[in-house]
Amino acid sequence: MKPSRGLRWLLAAGALGCAALGAESADVTRLITLEPGHFHAALFQREMLPGVSHRVHVYAPYGPDLLAHLTRVSAFNLRPENPTTWELEVHATPDFFARLLAERPGNVVVLSGSNGGKIARMEALVGAGLHVLADKPWVIEPDELPALERTLALARDRRVVAYDAMTQRYEITCLLQKALVNDTAVFGSILPGSAREPAVTMESVHFLKKEVAGAPLLRPAWFFDPRQQGEPLADVGTHLVDLVQWTLAPEQLLDHRREVRVHAATRRAIRLSREQFRSVTGVAEFPAFLRARVRDGALEYVAENTVGYTLRNVHVALEARWAFEAPAGGRDTERAVFRGSRARVEVRQDRAENFVPEVYVIPNRASDLAAVETAVRRRLAALAGTYSGIGLVAEGAAFRLQIPASHRVGHEAHFALLVRQFLAYQRQPDSLPPWELTFLLAKYHVTTEAVRLARQPIARSTAMSK
């Protein structure tokens, strides 16, 4: 039977040759997807990419994660508008990782799934001379940091790129906040703050039960195991830590041993009933690997982390939290505040903003209103070549940026931009800036040390209502 629109699903029961690749140019990027367990693995293939082979090899154990990935890529191939033409050669065998390392049918590995032991796999991949685009988090525990350092050193020695998927850097409100914080006429200079009144605060709230494209999102059962997914700060919190240093120390080398100090951290658990667990995973019973965390018929799930730390003596406070389900009409929320000597620059995404992120500039003194407004307008004019059409509106003692819909691209578009940046680095490994490597080490130093400090008796909440 002829494959539909170029899609080839070949479950590898034995050795499957890759002779077709021999005809391709040596500089063609050839993708390998390893153990896809998160939808980000499919987003790499949301569109056809110049210089990237149509054939992609997938190495994974046979199971629901693999089938979900194949379904997502198939949907890209079968969509009526701008369909893709990917061909998938699937190696679903128990020794899938050993086979990948032995066969190496590509030169770029996409890694987005269970995070347990991820850095060990990455170390083996870059040691084999393969480029890696890996979803966060790369490490969960502090004792994995030496493996992270070895992996980055190996990548440098082998001239391959290992890149972290920090998609928030492509969100327009984050880009504008960064630009305003680094404009002294608008912001002044960053305040040092204190543990009680940090100079930088960020909070991010996500929901376990949600719909995506009108259908319930089913999470893999391993998502609820902190040894495989990571606690909230070790997982989604990586974006928060990255945004802090990306904004405060743009393109600067960081020494996490001297310039970063983690002072305090907390964690909190919620209780999920079997019915709640089933509703978000499709799995009727708690798997064996979660049973040690089950008390009185409910799963104790670590759903919240906070951390207080300093970056170059600037006090930062972050909170990453999962709740079970959003209230009626609610969605994920975020807030990011940078306090300067002249003004605060905030990103707010809550009900008041209709859950759309907005950028606010709040002068510290009423006497500075006019001067700050002039400075913001001057900065927006300078950015017009890149971000055109952004306006400014006064709201009491604050100013809100008016961002055109054309700049409000979604998460999938952010991921596409990140992929293109990664491919540029992959094709010229020496172009990867050295500061990126120091950012990686600083980021995972904060997240892993915070989780370590927070490990104390968990405050148990009452069972959550459905």
Short mmCIF file of C-alpha atoms in Angstrom, two decimals, residues 181-406:
data_model
loop_
_atom_site.label_atom_id
_atom_site.label_comp_id
_atom_site.label_asym_id
_atom_site.label_seq_id
_atom_site.Cartn_x
_atom_site.Cartn_y
_atom_site.Cartn_z
CA VAL A 181 14.57 46.99 31.78
CA ASN A 182 17.83 47.56 29.91
CA ASP A 183 16.94 51.16 29.01
CA THR A 184 18.25 53.36 31.83
CA ALA A 185 16.07 56.31 30.75
CA VAL A 186 12.98 54.15 31.35
CA PHE A 187 14.04 51.85 34.16
CA GLY A 188 17.05 53.36 35.82
CA SER A 189 19.16 50.59 37.30
CA ILE A 190 18.00 47.38 38.94
CA LEU A 191 17.46 47.74 42.69
CA PRO A 192 19.26 45.22 44.91
CA GLY A 193 16.11 44.55 46.92
CA SER A 194 16.07 42.22 49.91
CA ALA A 195 14.74 38.83 50.91
CA ARG A 196 11.55 40.55 52.15
CA GLU A 197 11.23 42.89 49.17
CA PRO A 198 12.93 41.24 46.18
CA ALA A 199 13.91 43.31 43.17
CA VAL A 200 12.59 40.60 40.84
CA THR A 201 9.49 38.51 41.43
CA MET A 202 7.93 35.99 39.09
CA GLU A 203 5.05 33.60 39.53
CA SER A 204 3.60 31.06 37.16
CA VAL A 205 0.40 29.06 37.69
CA HIS A 206 -0.56 26.16 35.42
CA PHE A 207 -3.43 23.68 35.55
CA LEU A 208 -3.26 19.91 35.35
CA LYS A 209 -6.67 19.51 33.76
CA LYS A 210 -7.15 21.54 30.60
CA GLU A 211 -8.24 21.39 27.01
CA VAL A 212 -5.98 21.87 24.00
CA ALA A 213 -7.61 22.59 20.62
CA GLY A 214 -11.00 21.76 22.13
CA ALA A 215 -10.00 18.29 23.37
CA PRO A 216 -9.00 17.18 26.89
CA LEU A 217 -5.22 17.04 27.31
CA LEU A 218 -4.12 13.62 28.58
CA ARG A 219 -0.85 13.68 30.48
CA PRO A 220 1.35 10.59 30.77
CA ALA A 221 1.21 8.94 34.19
CA TRP A 222 4.93 9.54 34.69
CA PHE A 223 4.22 13.29 34.64
CA PHE A 224 3.15 12.91 38.29
CA ASP A 225 6.43 11.30 39.37
CA PRO A 226 8.92 14.01 40.45
CA ARG A 227 11.77 11.60 39.69
CA GLN A 228 10.70 11.58 36.03
CA GLN A 229 9.07 14.99 35.49
CA GLY A 230 10.65 17.08 38.23
CA GLU A 231 8.95 19.26 40.82
CA PRO A 232 7.39 22.50 39.47
CA LEU A 233 10.47 24.69 39.92
CA ALA A 234 12.75 22.05 38.39
CA ASP A 235 10.34 21.78 35.44
CA VAL A 236 8.37 24.87 34.37
CA GLY A 237 10.46 26.97 36.76
CA THR A 238 13.44 26.65 34.41
CA HIS A 239 11.75 29.23 32.17
CA LEU A 240 11.46 31.68 35.07
CA VAL A 241 15.10 31.36 36.08
CA ASP A 242 16.19 31.70 32.46
CA LEU A 243 14.14 34.87 31.96
CA VAL A 244 15.68 36.49 35.06
CA GLN A 245 19.28 36.12 33.89
CA TRP A 246 18.40 36.67 30.20
CA THR A 247 16.86 40.03 31.21
CA LEU A 248 19.34 41.17 33.87
CA ALA A 249 22.58 39.89 32.30
CA PRO A 250 21.92 39.84 28.54
CA GLU A 251 24.66 38.04 26.61
CA GLN A 252 26.99 38.15 29.62
CA LEU A 253 29.04 35.30 31.05
CA LEU A 254 27.81 34.11 34.44
CA ASP A 255 29.80 32.35 37.13
CA HIS A 256 27.17 30.44 39.10
CA ARG A 257 29.68 29.54 41.82
CA ARG A 258 30.40 33.19 42.66
CA GLU A 259 27.44 35.17 41.34
CA VAL A 260 24.45 33.03 42.33
CA ARG A 261 23.36 32.26 45.91
CA VAL A 262 20.24 30.24 46.72
CA HIS A 263 18.98 31.25 50.17
CA ALA A 264 15.56 29.69 50.75
CA ALA A 265 13.00 27.41 49.15
CA THR A 266 9.67 25.76 49.93
CA ARG A 267 7.45 23.06 48.48
CA ARG A 268 3.80 22.11 48.94
CA ALA A 269 1.74 19.11 47.90
CA ILE A 270 -1.87 18.69 46.84
CA ARG A 271 -3.89 15.49 47.02
CA LEU A 272 -5.31 13.97 43.85
CA SER A 273 -8.07 11.37 44.04
CA ARG A 274 -8.08 8.36 41.74
CA GLU A 275 -10.88 9.95 39.74
CA GLN A 276 -8.92 13.17 39.30
CA PHE A 277 -5.85 11.18 38.27
CA ARG A 278 -7.89 9.18 35.75
CA SER A 279 -9.45 12.34 34.31
CA VAL A 280 -6.05 13.84 33.40
CA THR A 281 -4.16 10.66 32.42
CA GLY A 282 -6.78 8.18 31.22
CA VAL A 283 -5.20 5.67 33.63
CA ALA A 284 -7.67 4.11 36.10
CA GLU A 285 -5.24 3.17 38.90
CA PHE A 286 -2.08 4.72 40.26
CA PRO A 287 0.91 2.95 38.64
CA ALA A 288 3.34 1.00 40.81
CA PHE A 289 6.00 3.72 40.56
CA LEU A 290 3.60 6.19 42.27
CA ARG A 291 2.21 3.98 45.02
CA ALA A 292 4.79 5.06 47.61
CA ARG A 293 3.24 8.55 47.31
CA VAL A 294 -0.34 7.35 47.78
CA ARG A 295 -1.89 8.03 51.21
CA ASP A 296 -5.46 7.05 52.12
CA GLY A 297 -6.37 6.48 48.49
CA ALA A 298 -5.04 9.83 47.18
CA LEU A 299 -1.79 10.76 45.45
CA GLU A 300 0.36 13.35 47.19
CA TYR A 301 1.65 15.42 44.30
CA VAL A 302 4.23 18.17 44.85
CA ALA A 303 2.50 21.04 43.07
CA GLU A 304 4.25 24.20 44.27
CA ASN A 305 7.81 25.42 44.76
CA THR A 306 9.20 28.80 45.76
CA VAL A 307 12.81 29.96 45.79
CA GLY A 308 14.64 33.05 47.00
CA TYR A 309 18.11 33.66 45.61
CA THR A 310 20.48 36.41 44.54
CA LEU A 311 21.96 36.97 41.10
CA ARG A 312 24.91 39.34 41.31
CA ASN A 313 23.53 40.52 44.69
CA VAL A 314 20.07 41.24 43.25
CA HIS A 315 17.33 39.49 45.24
CA VAL A 316 14.98 37.29 43.22
CA ALA A 317 11.84 35.42 44.34
CA LEU A 318 10.13 32.86 42.10
CA GLU A 319 7.03 30.68 42.46
CA ALA A 320 6.01 27.83 40.16
CA ARG A 321 2.67 26.18 40.89
CA TRP A 322 0.30 23.59 39.47
CA ALA A 323 -3.37 23.58 40.44
CA PHE A 324 -5.80 20.87 39.43
CA GLU A 325 -8.29 22.82 37.34
CA ALA A 326 -8.85 26.48 36.51
CA PRO A 327 -11.92 28.25 37.89
CA ALA A 328 -14.71 28.94 35.41
CA GLY A 329 -13.38 31.09 32.59
CA GLY A 330 -9.82 30.88 33.94
CA ARG A 331 -6.55 29.95 32.29
CA ASP A 332 -2.85 29.78 33.11
CA THR A 333 -1.54 32.95 34.76
CA GLU A 334 1.86 34.57 35.02
CA ARG A 335 3.41 37.69 36.49
CA ALA A 336 6.94 39.06 36.21
CA VAL A 337 8.09 42.23 37.99
CA PHE A 338 11.46 43.99 37.69
CA ARG A 339 12.00 46.93 40.06
CA GLY A 340 14.32 49.70 38.91
CA SER A 341 15.50 52.95 40.48
CA ARG A 342 13.19 54.90 38.15
CA ALA A 343 10.29 52.56 37.34
CA ARG A 344 8.90 49.03 37.57
CA VAL A 345 8.40 47.00 34.42
CA GLU A 346 5.77 44.28 34.77
CA VAL A 347 4.27 41.53 32.65
CA ARG A 348 0.80 40.56 33.89
CA GLN A 349 -1.32 37.71 32.59
CA ASP A 350 -4.45 37.30 34.70
CA ARG A 351 -8.20 37.80 34.55
CA ALA A 352 -7.83 41.59 34.40
CA GLU A 353 -5.85 41.13 31.15
CA ASN A 354 -8.30 38.48 29.87
CA PHE A 355 -5.40 36.04 30.40
CA VAL A 356 -3.39 37.71 27.63
CA PRO A 357 0.08 38.87 28.76
CA GLU A 358 0.48 42.65 28.86
CA VAL A 359 3.47 44.91 29.62
CA TYR A 360 3.15 47.77 32.13
CA VAL A 361 5.61 50.51 33.10
CA ILE A 362 4.97 52.12 36.50
CA PRO A 363 7.15 55.14 37.41
CA ASN A 364 8.30 55.20 41.03
CA ARG A 365 7.45 58.88 41.47
CA ALA A 366 4.56 60.92 40.10
CA SER A 367 7.05 63.63 39.16
CA ASP A 368 8.69 61.19 36.71
CA LEU A 369 5.53 60.35 34.75
CA ALA A 370 6.22 62.63 31.82
CA ALA A 371 9.92 61.77 31.56
CA VAL A 372 9.29 58.03 31.75
CA GLU A 373 6.55 58.27 29.11
CA THR A 374 8.93 60.11 26.79
CA ALA A 375 11.64 57.51 27.38
CA VAL A 376 9.27 54.60 26.69
CA ARG A 377 8.04 56.18 23.47
CA ARG A 378 11.65 56.77 22.40
CA ARG A 379 12.49 53.11 23.07
CA LEU A 380 9.44 51.87 21.16
CA ALA A 381 10.39 54.06 18.21
CA ALA A 382 13.88 52.51 18.24
CA LEU A 383 12.30 49.05 18.23
CA ALA A 384 9.87 49.83 15.42
CA GLY A 385 12.06 48.23 12.78
CA THR A 386 11.67 44.90 14.56
CA TYR A 387 8.38 45.29 16.44
CA SER A 388 6.27 47.77 14.51
CA GLY A 389 3.00 49.31 15.59
CA ILE A 390 3.43 49.09 19.37
CA GLY A 391 1.64 51.94 21.11
CA LEU A 392 1.42 53.28 24.65
CA VAL A 393 -1.63 54.15 26.71
CA ALA A 394 -1.79 55.83 30.13
CA GLU A 395 -3.70 53.94 32.84
CA GLY A 396 -3.67 56.10 35.96
CA ALA A 397 -0.11 56.29 37.27
CA ALA A 398 1.03 53.53 34.89
CA PHE A 399 1.54 52.98 31.17
CA ARG A 400 0.49 49.89 29.23
CA LEU A 401 2.02 48.88 25.94
CA GLN A 402 -0.49 48.29 23.13
CA ILE A 403 0.75 45.24 21.26
CA PRO A 404 -0.74 44.52 17.81
CA ALA A 405 -2.25 41.09 17.18
CA SER A 406 0.43 40.45 14.55
#
